[in-house]
Coordinates of C-alpha atoms and ligand atoms in Angstrom, one line a residue:
M26 CA -85.6 22.8 1.2
C27 CA -86.3 19.8 0.6
G28 CA -88.5 18.3 -2.2
I29 CA -90.9 15.4 -1.8
V30 CA -92.9 13.8 -4.1
G31 CA -95.2 10.9 -4.1
Y32 CA -97.1 8.9 -7.2
V33 CA -99.4 6.1 -6.8
G34 CA -101.5 5.4 -10.7
T35 CA -101.0 4.5 -13.8
R36 CA -97.6 5.8 -14.8
G37 CA -94.4 4.7 -14.8
S38 CA -93.3 7.1 -11.2
V39 CA -89.5 6.8 -12.3
D40 CA -90.3 9.8 -15.1
V41 CA -92.9 11.3 -12.6
L42 CA -90.6 11.4 -9.8
L43 CA -88.1 13.1 -11.2
G44 CA -89.9 15.0 -13.6
G45 CA -91.4 16.8 -9.9
L46 CA -87.8 16.9 -8.4
K47 CA -87.2 19.3 -11.2
R48 CA -89.6 21.2 -10.5
L49 CA -88.8 21.7 -7.3
E50 CA -85.0 21.8 -7.9
Y51 CA -85.6 26.1 -7.0
R52 CA -86.1 25.0 -3.2
G53 CA -81.9 24.3 -2.6
Y54 CA -81.1 21.0 -1.8
D55 CA -77.3 19.4 -1.8
S56 CA -78.9 15.7 -3.0
A57 CA -81.2 13.8 -4.1
G58 CA -83.0 10.2 -4.4
V59 CA -86.1 8.5 -5.8
A60 CA -87.3 4.9 -4.8
V61 CA -89.9 3.0 -6.5
I62 CA -92.1 -0.2 -6.3
D63 CA -91.5 -2.0 -9.8
A64 CA -94.3 -4.4 -11.4
D65 CA -93.1 -7.3 -9.1
G66 CA -93.2 -5.9 -5.1
H67 CA -89.6 -5.1 -5.2
L68 CA -88.3 -2.2 -3.8
G69 CA -85.6 -0.2 -5.3
T70 CA -84.1 2.5 -4.4
R71 CA -80.8 5.3 -6.2
K72 CA -79.9 7.6 -4.6
H73 CA -76.6 10.4 -5.0
A74 CA -75.0 13.8 -3.2
G75 CA -74.6 16.4 -6.2
K76 CA -77.3 17.7 -8.2
L77 CA -80.5 16.3 -9.3
G78 CA -79.0 15.8 -12.9
I79 CA -76.5 12.5 -11.3
L80 CA -79.3 10.7 -10.0
T81 CA -81.6 11.2 -13.8
D82 CA -77.7 10.0 -15.5
D83 CA -77.2 7.0 -13.4
L84 CA -81.1 6.4 -13.6
A85 CA -80.7 6.6 -17.7
A86 CA -77.4 4.4 -17.1
A87 CA -78.4 1.7 -15.3
P88 CA -82.6 2.0 -15.4
L89 CA -84.4 1.3 -12.3
A90 CA -87.1 -1.8 -12.5
D91 CA -90.5 1.0 -12.9
G92 CA -93.2 0.1 -11.1
H93 CA -96.7 2.7 -10.7
T94 CA -95.7 3.5 -7.2
G95 CA -92.9 5.6 -5.3
I96 CA -91.4 9.1 -3.6
G97 CA -89.0 11.1 -4.8
H98 CA -86.7 13.7 -2.7
T99 CA -84.6 16.4 -2.9
R100 CA -82.2 17.0 0.3
W101 CA -80.9 20.5 2.1
A102 CA -78.6 18.8 4.4
T103 CA -78.8 19.4 8.3
H104 CA -78.2 16.6 10.0
G105 CA -75.0 15.0 8.8
G106 CA -73.5 16.3 5.3
P107 CA -74.7 16.2 2.0
T108 CA -73.2 12.2 1.0
D109 CA -74.8 9.4 -1.0
E110 CA -75.5 7.5 1.8
N111 CA -77.5 10.1 3.9
A112 CA -79.5 10.9 0.7
H113 CA -82.8 9.7 1.2
P114 CA -84.9 7.5 1.0
H115 CA -83.4 6.3 4.3
L116 CA -84.6 1.9 4.1
G117 CA -86.5 -0.4 7.0
D118 CA -88.0 -3.3 7.2
D119 CA -84.7 -5.1 5.9
G120 CA -84.8 -2.7 2.8
K121 CA -88.8 -3.3 2.1
L122 CA -89.9 0.0 3.4
A123 CA -88.6 3.0 2.1
L124 CA -89.1 6.7 3.4
I125 CA -88.3 10.1 3.2
H126 CA -88.2 13.2 4.9
N127 CA -88.7 16.5 5.1
G128 CA -87.9 18.9 8.4
I129 CA -85.8 18.4 11.7
I130 CA -86.5 15.4 13.8
E131 CA -85.6 17.1 17.5
N132 CA -85.6 13.6 19.6
F133 CA -84.2 11.4 17.4
A134 CA -80.8 10.9 19.3
E135 CA -82.9 9.3 22.0
L136 CA -84.7 7.6 19.6
K137 CA -81.9 6.4 17.9
G138 CA -80.9 5.0 21.0
E139 CA -83.3 2.7 21.6
L140 CA -83.0 1.8 18.0
L141 CA -79.3 0.9 18.5
A142 CA -80.0 -0.7 22.1
S143 CA -82.8 -3.5 19.6
G144 CA -80.5 -4.8 17.5
H145 CA -80.5 -1.7 14.2
T146 CA -77.9 -0.2 12.7
F147 CA -77.8 2.8 11.0
H148 CA -76.3 2.9 7.7
S149 CA -75.9 7.0 7.6
E150 CA -75.9 10.5 9.7
T151 CA -79.5 11.1 9.4
D152 CA -82.2 12.5 12.0
T153 CA -84.5 10.8 8.6
E154 CA -83.4 6.8 9.5
V155 CA -84.5 7.3 13.1
A156 CA -87.9 7.8 11.4
A157 CA -87.8 4.9 8.6
L158 CA -86.7 2.0 11.2
L159 CA -89.1 3.1 13.7
V160 CA -92.0 2.7 10.9
G161 CA -90.6 -0.6 9.5
D162 CA -90.3 -1.7 12.7
A163 CA -94.2 -1.0 13.1
F164 CA -94.9 -2.3 9.3
R165 CA -94.0 -5.3 10.7
A166 CA -96.4 -5.2 14.1
T167 CA -99.1 -4.6 12.4
G168 CA -99.0 -5.0 8.4
D169 CA -100.2 -1.5 7.6
L170 CA -98.3 1.4 6.5
T171 CA -101.2 3.7 7.4
A172 CA -101.5 2.3 11.0
A173 CA -96.6 2.0 10.8
M174 CA -97.2 5.5 10.5
L175 CA -99.4 6.9 12.9
Q176 CA -98.1 4.7 15.4
V177 CA -94.6 6.5 14.4
V178 CA -95.5 10.0 14.1
N179 CA -97.5 10.0 17.2
R180 CA -93.5 9.9 19.1
L181 CA -91.8 12.4 17.1
E182 CA -90.9 15.9 18.1
G183 CA -89.7 19.0 16.0
A184 CA -91.1 19.3 12.7
F185 CA -91.6 16.5 10.1
T186 CA -92.9 16.0 6.6
L187 CA -92.7 12.2 6.3
L188 CA -93.8 9.6 2.3
A189 CA -93.1 5.6 3.0
V190 CA -93.5 3.2 0.9
H191 CA -93.8 -0.8 1.4
A192 CA -93.1 -4.0 -1.2
D193 CA -95.5 -5.3 0.7
Q194 CA -98.3 -2.7 -0.1
P195 CA -98.0 -1.5 -3.8
G196 CA -100.5 1.3 -5.0
V197 CA -99.9 2.4 -1.0
V198 CA -98.0 5.8 -0.6
V199 CA -98.6 7.5 3.4
G200 CA -97.2 10.6 3.9
A201 CA -97.8 13.1 6.9
R202 CA -96.5 16.2 8.2
R203 CA -96.2 18.6 10.9
N204 CA -95.2 22.2 10.8
S205 CA -93.5 21.2 7.2
P206 CA -95.0 22.0 3.9
L207 CA -97.0 18.1 1.7
V208 CA -100.2 19.2 -0.8
I209 CA -101.6 16.4 -2.5
G210 CA -102.7 16.6 -6.2
L211 CA -105.4 14.3 -6.8
G212 CA -106.1 12.7 -10.6
E213 CA -107.6 10.6 -12.9
G214 CA -106.9 7.4 -11.3
E215 CA -103.5 8.5 -9.6
N216 CA -102.7 10.8 -6.4
F217 CA -99.6 12.4 -5.9
L218 CA -97.7 14.5 -2.5
G219 CA -95.7 16.9 -3.1
S220 CA -93.8 19.8 -1.5
D221 CA -95.6 21.7 -3.2
V222 CA -98.3 22.1 -6.8
A223 CA -95.0 22.2 -8.5
A224 CA -94.5 18.6 -7.9
F225 CA -98.4 17.5 -9.5
V226 CA -99.4 20.8 -11.2
E227 CA -98.5 19.2 -14.9
Y228 CA -100.7 16.6 -14.6
T229 CA -103.7 17.7 -12.3
H230 CA -104.9 21.5 -11.0
R231 CA -106.7 19.7 -8.9
A232 CA -105.4 20.2 -5.4
M233 CA -106.3 19.1 -1.8
E234 CA -104.5 20.7 1.7
I235 CA -103.6 18.5 4.2
G236 CA -102.9 20.6 7.8
Q237 CA -100.7 20.3 11.0
D238 CA -100.3 17.1 12.4
Q239 CA -102.6 15.5 9.9
L240 CA -101.8 11.9 7.5
V241 CA -103.2 11.0 3.9
T242 CA -102.6 7.6 2.6
I243 CA -102.7 8.1 -1.5
R244 CA -103.9 5.0 -3.7
P245 CA -104.4 5.4 -7.5
D246 CA -108.3 5.8 -7.0
S247 CA -108.7 7.2 -3.2
V248 CA -106.9 9.9 -0.7
E249 CA -107.9 9.6 2.9
V250 CA -106.8 11.8 5.5
V251 CA -107.2 11.3 9.5
D252 CA -105.4 13.4 12.0
F253 CA -102.6 12.0 14.3
G254 CA -105.3 10.4 17.1
G255 CA -107.1 8.8 13.6
A256 CA -109.9 10.2 13.4
P257 CA -110.7 11.1 10.1
V258 CA -110.9 15.0 8.4
A259 CA -111.7 16.2 5.4
P260 CA -109.5 18.7 4.2
P261 CA -110.8 21.3 1.5
T262 CA -109.3 20.9 -2.0
F263 CA -108.6 24.2 -4.1
E264 CA -108.1 24.7 -8.4
V265 CA -103.9 25.8 -8.5
D266 CA -104.2 29.2 -10.4
W267 CA -101.7 28.6 -12.4
D268 CA -99.8 26.2 -15.3
A269 CA -96.6 24.1 -15.7
S270 CA -95.6 26.1 -18.2
A271 CA -95.9 29.0 -15.3
A272 CA -93.1 27.5 -13.7
E273 CA -90.7 27.0 -16.8
K274 CA -87.9 29.0 -18.0
G275 CA -89.5 29.9 -21.3
G276 CA -86.3 31.1 -23.5
W277 CA -85.3 33.0 -20.7
S278 CA -81.3 33.3 -19.2
S279 CA -82.2 32.7 -15.8
F280 CA -85.8 32.4 -13.6
M281 CA -84.6 35.7 -12.4
A282 CA -84.6 37.4 -15.7
K283 CA -88.1 36.1 -16.0
E284 CA -89.6 37.2 -13.4
I285 CA -87.9 40.7 -13.4
S286 CA -90.5 41.1 -16.5
E287 CA -93.3 39.3 -14.7
E288 CA -92.8 42.0 -12.0
P289 CA -95.9 44.5 -13.9
E290 CA -98.0 41.3 -14.1
A291 CA -97.6 40.2 -10.6
V292 CA -98.7 44.1 -9.6
A293 CA -102.2 43.8 -12.1
K294 CA -103.0 40.2 -10.7
T295 CA -102.7 40.8 -7.3
I296 CA -104.9 44.1 -7.1
L297 CA -107.3 42.0 -9.9
G298 CA -110.9 40.9 -8.9
R299 CA -109.7 42.9 -5.1
V300 CA -111.9 46.7 -6.5
T301 CA -115.4 46.8 -6.8
D302 CA -116.7 50.7 -7.9
G303 CA -113.4 51.8 -7.5
L304 CA -113.0 50.6 -4.1
V305 CA -110.5 48.3 -2.5
D306 CA -112.3 44.7 -1.7
L307 CA -110.8 42.2 0.0
P308 CA -113.3 40.1 1.0
E309 CA -110.8 37.9 3.0
V310 CA -110.0 41.1 5.0
T311 CA -113.8 42.5 5.0
A312 CA -114.5 38.8 6.2
L313 CA -113.1 39.2 9.6
G314 CA -115.9 41.5 10.7
P315 CA -116.4 45.7 10.4
E316 CA -116.0 45.1 14.6
V317 CA -112.7 43.5 14.6
L318 CA -111.4 46.0 11.7
R319 CA -112.2 48.7 13.9
S320 CA -111.2 47.4 16.9
I321 CA -107.7 46.8 15.9
D322 CA -105.7 49.0 17.2
R323 CA -102.0 47.8 16.6
V324 CA -100.9 46.4 13.4
L325 CA -97.8 44.0 13.7
I326 CA -95.6 42.7 10.2
I327 CA -94.4 39.2 10.9
A328 CA -91.0 38.8 8.3
C329 CA -88.1 37.7 6.8
G330 CA -85.9 38.8 4.1
T331 CA -87.3 40.4 1.0
A332 CA -91.2 39.7 2.6
A333 CA -89.7 41.8 5.7
Y334 CA -88.8 45.2 3.5
A335 CA -91.8 44.7 1.7
G336 CA -93.7 45.3 5.1
M337 CA -90.9 47.8 6.0
V338 CA -93.0 50.0 2.4
G339 CA -96.0 48.9 3.8
K340 CA -95.9 49.9 8.1
Y341 CA -95.3 53.7 6.7
A342 CA -98.8 52.7 4.2
I343 CA -100.8 51.5 6.9
E344 CA -100.2 53.6 8.9
Q345 CA -101.1 56.9 6.7
W346 CA -104.8 55.3 5.1
A347 CA -105.3 53.9 8.1
R348 CA -104.3 55.5 11.0
I349 CA -103.3 52.1 12.7
P350 CA -99.6 52.4 14.3
V351 CA -97.4 49.3 12.3
D352 CA -94.9 47.5 13.5
V353 CA -92.7 45.5 11.3
E354 CA -90.5 42.5 12.9
L355 CA -87.9 39.5 11.9
A356 CA -90.1 36.9 12.5
H357 CA -87.0 34.5 14.0
E358 CA -86.7 37.7 16.7
F359 CA -90.5 37.7 17.7
R360 CA -91.5 35.6 19.4
Y361 CA -88.4 34.9 21.7
R362 CA -89.5 39.0 23.3
E363 CA -91.7 38.1 24.6
P364 CA -94.0 40.1 23.1
V365 CA -97.3 41.7 24.1
L366 CA -100.6 40.7 22.5
S367 CA -103.8 41.6 22.5
P368 CA -107.2 40.4 20.8
N369 CA -106.5 44.2 19.1
T370 CA -103.9 43.5 17.5
L371 CA -103.5 42.1 13.9
V372 CA -100.4 40.3 13.3
V373 CA -100.1 40.1 9.4
S374 CA -97.0 37.9 8.1
I375 CA -95.9 38.3 4.9
S376 CA -94.1 35.3 3.1
Q377 CA -94.1 34.0 -0.2
S378 CA -93.4 30.3 0.1
G379 CA -96.2 30.4 3.1
E380 CA -93.3 27.5 4.8
T381 CA -91.2 29.5 6.3
M382 CA -90.2 28.2 9.2
D383 CA -89.4 31.5 11.5
T384 CA -92.7 33.1 10.6
L385 CA -94.9 29.9 10.6
M386 CA -93.6 30.4 14.2
A387 CA -94.2 33.3 15.0
V388 CA -97.6 32.3 13.7
K389 CA -98.5 30.2 15.5
Y390 CA -97.4 32.4 18.8
A391 CA -99.3 35.0 18.0
R392 CA -102.6 33.1 17.3
E393 CA -101.6 31.2 20.7
R394 CA -101.7 34.6 22.8
G395 CA -105.1 36.0 21.8
A396 CA -103.8 37.8 18.4
R397 CA -105.8 38.0 14.9
T398 CA -103.2 36.5 12.0
L399 CA -103.1 37.4 8.3
S400 CA -101.2 36.2 6.1
I401 CA -99.9 37.8 2.6
C402 CA -98.7 34.5 1.2
N403 CA -97.7 33.4 -2.6
T404 CA -98.9 30.3 -2.2
Q405 CA -101.9 28.5 -2.2
G406 CA -102.1 25.7 -0.2
A407 CA -99.4 26.6 2.1
T408 CA -98.3 25.9 6.0
I409 CA -98.2 29.9 6.8
P410 CA -102.1 30.7 5.3
R411 CA -103.4 27.5 6.5
E412 CA -102.6 28.0 10.8
S413 CA -104.3 32.6 10.1
D414 CA -107.3 33.4 10.4
A415 CA -107.2 35.3 6.5
V416 CA -105.0 35.2 4.2
V417 CA -104.3 37.3 1.2
Y418 CA -103.0 35.7 -1.0
T419 CA -100.7 37.3 -4.1
H420 CA -101.1 36.1 -7.2
A421 CA -97.2 37.0 -9.0
G422 CA -97.0 33.0 -10.0
P423 CA -95.0 31.0 -8.8
E424 CA -91.0 32.5 -7.8
V425 CA -88.4 30.0 -8.3
A426 CA -85.7 32.2 -8.5
V427 CA -83.9 32.4 -4.8
A428 CA -83.5 35.6 -5.0
S429 CA -87.0 37.0 -4.6
T430 CA -88.3 40.1 -7.1
K431 CA -92.3 39.9 -8.3
A432 CA -92.7 37.9 -5.3
F433 CA -91.6 41.5 -3.5
V434 CA -93.1 44.1 -5.8
A435 CA -97.0 41.6 -5.4
Q436 CA -96.2 42.3 -1.0
I437 CA -96.1 46.0 -1.6
T438 CA -99.6 45.6 -3.6
A439 CA -100.7 43.4 -0.7
T440 CA -99.9 46.0 2.8
Y441 CA -101.8 48.6 0.3
L442 CA -104.8 46.8 -0.5
L443 CA -105.0 45.6 3.1
G444 CA -104.2 50.0 4.2
L445 CA -106.4 51.0 2.2
Q446 CA -109.5 48.6 2.9
L447 CA -109.0 49.0 6.8
G448 CA -108.4 52.7 6.2
Q449 CA -112.2 52.4 4.8
V450 CA -113.6 50.9 6.5
R451 CA -112.6 52.6 10.0
G452 CA -113.0 55.8 8.1
A453 CA -109.9 56.9 7.8
L454 CA -110.3 57.4 4.2
T455 CA -112.9 59.2 2.9
D456 CA -114.3 57.7 -0.9
D457 CA -112.8 59.7 -2.7
E458 CA -109.5 59.8 -1.5
A459 CA -109.4 56.9 -1.2
R460 CA -110.8 56.0 -4.8
G461 CA -107.4 58.4 -6.1
L462 CA -105.5 56.2 -3.6
V463 CA -106.4 53.0 -5.9
A464 CA -106.3 54.5 -8.7
E465 CA -103.1 55.2 -8.4
L466 CA -102.2 51.8 -7.8
Q467 CA -103.9 50.7 -11.5
A468 CA -101.4 52.4 -12.6
V469 CA -98.6 51.0 -11.5
P470 CA -98.1 48.2 -13.0
E471 CA -98.0 50.4 -17.0
K472 CA -95.6 51.9 -15.2
L473 CA -93.7 49.5 -14.3
A474 CA -93.6 47.8 -17.6
T475 CA -91.4 50.9 -18.4
V476 CA -89.1 50.6 -16.1
L477 CA -88.2 47.4 -17.7
G478 CA -86.8 49.1 -20.3
V479 CA -84.1 50.4 -18.4
G480 CA -82.6 46.6 -18.0
D481 CA -79.5 47.2 -20.8
R482 CA -78.8 50.1 -18.3
I483 CA -77.9 48.1 -15.5
K484 CA -76.6 45.7 -17.7
E485 CA -73.5 47.8 -19.0
L486 CA -73.1 49.2 -15.4
A487 CA -73.1 46.2 -14.0
H488 CA -69.7 44.8 -16.2
W489 CA -68.3 48.3 -15.7
M490 CA -68.2 47.2 -11.8
A491 CA -67.8 43.5 -12.3
D492 CA -64.6 44.2 -9.4
T493 CA -66.6 45.5 -7.4
R494 CA -66.2 44.5 -3.4
S495 CA -68.3 47.0 -1.4
V496 CA -72.3 49.0 -2.8
L497 CA -74.0 50.9 -0.6
F498 CA -77.9 51.8 -1.4
L499 CA -78.9 54.9 1.0
G500 CA -83.1 56.2 0.3
R501 CA -85.6 58.2 2.8
H502 CA -89.2 57.0 4.0
V503 CA -90.8 53.6 2.3
G504 CA -87.7 54.5 0.2
Y505 CA -85.9 53.2 2.8
P506 CA -86.0 49.5 2.6
V507 CA -86.0 49.5 -0.6
A508 CA -82.2 50.0 -0.4
L509 CA -82.1 47.3 2.5
E510 CA -84.4 45.3 -0.7
G511 CA -81.2 46.4 -2.9
A512 CA -77.9 45.5 -0.7
L513 CA -79.9 42.0 -0.1
K514 CA -80.0 41.5 -4.0
L515 CA -76.3 42.1 -4.5
K516 CA -75.5 40.0 -0.7
E517 CA -77.6 36.7 -1.6
L518 CA -76.7 36.9 -5.7
A519 CA -73.4 38.5 -6.6
Y520 CA -71.7 37.8 -2.9
I521 CA -70.4 41.2 -2.1
H522 CA -70.7 43.9 1.1
A523 CA -73.9 45.4 0.2
E524 CA -75.6 47.8 2.9
G525 CA -78.6 49.8 3.1
F526 CA -79.1 52.9 5.1
A527 CA -81.5 55.4 6.6
A528 CA -80.1 58.7 4.2
G529 CA -80.1 60.5 7.3
E530 CA -78.5 57.9 9.3
L531 CA -75.3 59.0 7.0
K532 CA -74.1 61.8 9.2
H533 CA -74.9 59.2 12.3
G534 CA -71.9 56.9 10.9
P535 CA -72.3 55.2 8.1
I536 CA -70.4 58.7 6.2
A537 CA -67.1 57.1 7.3
L538 CA -67.8 53.9 4.8
I539 CA -67.2 56.7 1.9
E540 CA -63.6 56.9 0.3
P541 CA -62.7 57.3 -3.3
G542 CA -64.8 54.9 -5.5
Q543 CA -66.9 53.6 -3.4
V544 CA -70.2 53.5 -5.1
V545 CA -73.6 54.3 -3.9
F546 CA -77.2 53.8 -5.1
V547 CA -79.7 56.5 -4.2
L548 CA -83.4 56.2 -4.2
V549 CA -83.8 60.0 -4.8
P550 CA -87.9 61.1 -3.8
S551 CA -90.0 62.6 -6.4
P552 CA -89.2 66.1 -6.2
R553 CA -92.4 66.8 -6.2
D554 CA -93.4 65.9 -3.1
P555 CA -94.1 68.5 -0.8
R556 CA -92.4 67.2 2.5
S557 CA -88.9 68.6 1.1
L558 CA -87.7 64.9 1.2
H559 CA -85.8 65.5 -2.0
S560 CA -84.1 68.5 -0.9
K561 CA -82.6 66.0 1.7
V562 CA -81.4 63.1 0.3
V563 CA -79.8 65.5 -2.5
S564 CA -77.7 67.0 0.1
N565 CA -76.8 64.0 1.4
I566 CA -75.8 62.8 -2.7
Q567 CA -73.6 66.1 -2.0
E568 CA -72.3 65.0 1.0
I569 CA -70.6 61.3 -0.4
R570 CA -69.6 63.0 -3.4
A571 CA -68.3 65.3 -1.5
R572 CA -65.7 62.7 -0.2
G573 CA -65.9 60.5 -3.7
A574 CA -68.8 58.1 -3.9
R575 CA -69.5 57.7 -7.2
V576 CA -73.1 57.5 -7.5
I577 CA -75.8 55.6 -9.3
A578 CA -79.3 57.8 -8.7
I579 CA -82.8 56.2 -9.3
A580 CA -84.3 58.9 -9.5
E581 CA -88.4 60.1 -11.5
E582 CA -88.1 61.4 -15.5
G583 CA -88.2 65.3 -15.4
D584 CA -86.2 65.9 -12.1
V585 CA -82.9 67.9 -13.4
A586 CA -81.6 68.7 -9.2
V587 CA -80.7 66.0 -9.3
L588 CA -78.1 65.8 -12.4
P589 CA -75.4 67.3 -11.1
H590 CA -74.4 65.7 -8.2
A591 CA -74.8 61.8 -9.9
D592 CA -72.5 59.9 -11.8
E593 CA -75.3 58.2 -13.3
V594 CA -78.8 58.7 -13.7
I595 CA -81.7 56.3 -13.7
R596 CA -84.8 56.6 -14.7
I597 CA -88.4 56.1 -13.6
P598 CA -91.6 57.0 -14.6
L599 CA -93.4 59.4 -12.1
A600 CA -95.5 58.7 -9.4
S601 CA -96.8 59.9 -6.1
P602 CA -94.1 59.3 -3.2
F603 CA -96.4 55.6 -1.9
F604 CA -95.8 54.3 -4.9
E605 CA -92.3 54.6 -6.0
P606 CA -91.0 51.9 -4.1
L607 CA -92.5 49.7 -6.5
L608 CA -91.2 51.5 -9.5
A609 CA -87.5 52.1 -7.9
V610 CA -86.8 48.5 -6.9
V611 CA -86.6 47.3 -10.3
P612 CA -83.4 48.4 -11.8
L613 CA -81.8 46.9 -8.2
H614 CA -83.4 43.9 -9.1
Y615 CA -81.7 43.7 -12.4
F616 CA -78.5 45.1 -11.3
G617 CA -78.5 42.6 -8.1
M618 CA -79.3 39.6 -10.9
E619 CA -76.3 41.8 -13.6
L620 CA -74.0 41.6 -11.5
A621 CA -74.2 38.2 -10.6
S622 CA -74.4 37.2 -14.2
A623 CA -70.4 39.8 -15.0
K624 CA -68.9 37.7 -12.0
G625 CA -70.1 34.4 -14.0
L626 CA -72.5 33.4 -10.6
D627 CA -75.4 31.4 -10.7
V628 CA -78.5 33.7 -10.5
D629 CA -81.0 31.4 -9.5
Q630 CA -79.9 29.2 -7.1
P631 CA -77.6 31.3 -5.3
R632 CA -74.7 29.3 -2.7
N633 CA -75.8 28.0 0.7
L634 CA -79.1 29.1 0.0
A635 CA -82.9 27.6 -0.1
K636 CA -86.0 29.6 -2.2
S637 CA -87.7 28.5 1.2
V638 CA -86.5 27.6 5.3
T639 CA -88.6 25.7 6.4
V640 CA -85.9 24.7 9.1
E641 CA -85.5 27.2 12.1
Ligands
AGP18 C1 -85.2 37.4 -0.7 O1 -84.4 36.9 -1.9 C2 -84.7 35.6 -0.4 N1 -84.5 35.1 -1.3 C3 -85.5 36.0 1.5 O2 -85.0 37.1 1.7 C4 -87.1 35.7 1.4 O3 -87.4 36.5 1.2 C5 -86.7 34.8 3.0 O4 -86.7 34.1 3.2 C6 -88.4 35.0 3.3 O5 -89.1 33.8 2.2 P1 -90.3 34.1 2.2 O6 -91.0 35.0 1.6 O7 -90.7 32.5 1.7 O8 -91.6 33.8 3.8

C-alpha cells in the first residue's frame, strides 16, 4: 500500500519521482501525485485519482516547472475516497509546504479539531492533511523543516511514514517513520527516500535503514538521521543485492508469469552460501548462541496469507527435524488472545515485504513479552527484520506481482534451513541424516525447473474451465498447506470461490459440497511414502469421484495407482515427502494465473489488493 519517493540532487526531480512511483506501482494504489521545488524556489504540485499514467500524461501535456527537490506518492485510500482532492501531496503554510504520508494517524480527529479552531480550512477528507498543516505551522515558527517535522511527529499517534519539502528550503527533503516503511538511497551528489529500495535501485545500490521513530534529512551531499528526541543516530547501510532489471517485466506477459519462472532460482539463491561441508550453516541463526538454540522449547510461526501457508509447511519440517513443538498462527489473531510466551519461545515471522502491519505488530508484541524473534523476509532493510532479534533473508529477488509465488517457495526453503540448523545444533539429526536432507533440498531447484513445463497444459485446463464458479483443493500432511495456497491464488486472482481442505476432513462435512462437475485439485503424496498417505488420498479421490467430482491430481512421475481415478494427472518429479510441496505448488500457481488470464483479469494487480498490507 502506498508508494513513497523523495529526491534531492542534480537530476530533474519529476522524472526521478515518476520513475520511482512506477517501480512502486505493485504496492497497490488508487491515486498519485508529486510536488517539486523549481529552480526559482516555487513549489509546484500535481495529483490525480486513478493510475499513475493519468498523472504522467497530464505532466507531459502540461509540465511542472522542474527542479532538483521533490516528493512523490501513490495512495491506497484509507481516510477519504480515491479523489483528486484526497490524493497526496497535501499542502501547508499557504502552499509553501508539501507533505506525503503512508499509514494512519490515529489521533487525527483531535488534531483536526485544534486546527479548525485555530482557523485552518481543509480541502480533503484525509488524516494526512492534518500533518501537512501542522508541519506548515511549525515551519513558520522554526524556519527549519527538520525542526518542524520533529515537533510534529511527537504529537502523532498511529503508524506513519511522512515526507515533506518546503519552498523556502530547496535541496532538502525530510522524512520520518513509525511502524511504516522508509529506506534511504545513497547516491553521489544526490540522495533518495523510498518505501522500498525499488524506488531508487536504478540510480544506486547503496542504501541505509531508518529505524523506528527516526527522522532523516537528505540533501544532495548529506544524510542526517536523528531519533524523535533529536539525538543523532547512525543507522546501518547495506548493498541492494538485485538490480533494476530484476524489477522489470522483461518481455513476460505479466510479472507473475516471470516470477513463477524464477521459482527454481528463488530456492537456489536462498540456499546459496548456507551449506558448509554438506551441513546447513546459518550464521544468522547460530549467532543467537548454541545455549539459546538448545533452550528453545517451542517455535511459534506468525504470518499472513501465503506466508502463513509457507509457515504451515515449515511446521512439519521443523518438528520432524528439530523435534521442537511448532505452532502456526495468523499474525492478526496472535496478539489478541494474549498468548503465553517465554524467553524459550522462538517466534518466527514470515513476510515477503517485511512491512505487513499485522505481522509487524505481532512481532513487537512477542518481543515486548520476552520471546526471541526471528524474521524470514525477502526485502532488505524492511521494518520487520529490524524489529527482530535475527533475520534469515530469502533471496527470491523483488516480487512485484501481488500474488506471491517465488517468495512462497523461498519461504518454505528458509523454514527448512532453519529446521535443519536447529536439528543439527540440538543433536536431533545426525550429520549423515542432515547431509541427506540438505542434498535433497539442493536438488529441488533442478526438479522445480522441470515442473515449469506443466504451464502449457495448465493453460489449456484453465481456458476449458474459464466459467468455473468454484474449485476445491485437497491435500494431506505437507500437502494440506499447499491446498490452502492453491485456493488463495484462485480467490485473489480469478475472484472465484475456492477452498482448501485437509483431505481427511472430507467425511467430516466438506464432502457434502461435492456434486456432479465440481472441480477438485488433489495433491497426491508419493506412493513411496511409508506412511500410506498415498492410499488414503486415493480413497478420498474415489469418494469424491463417486459423487461426480472432476478430479485433477498432482502426482509424482510413475504413480500409476492414481490414473484410474483422476480425470487429469499433472506430473511432478520424484521427491521425498517434505520436498513435494515445493514442486506441487507450481501447477497451482500457474492455474491461478491462467484462470485469471482466461477471464481477462489483471494478473499482477488484482482488484482490492495491495502487495504489502501496511495497515491493520
Ligand atoms: C499472497 O498471494 C497475498 N499477496 C498475501 O496473502 C500475502 O502473502 C500476505 O499479505 C503476506 O504478505 P507478506 O509476505 O509481505 O507479509
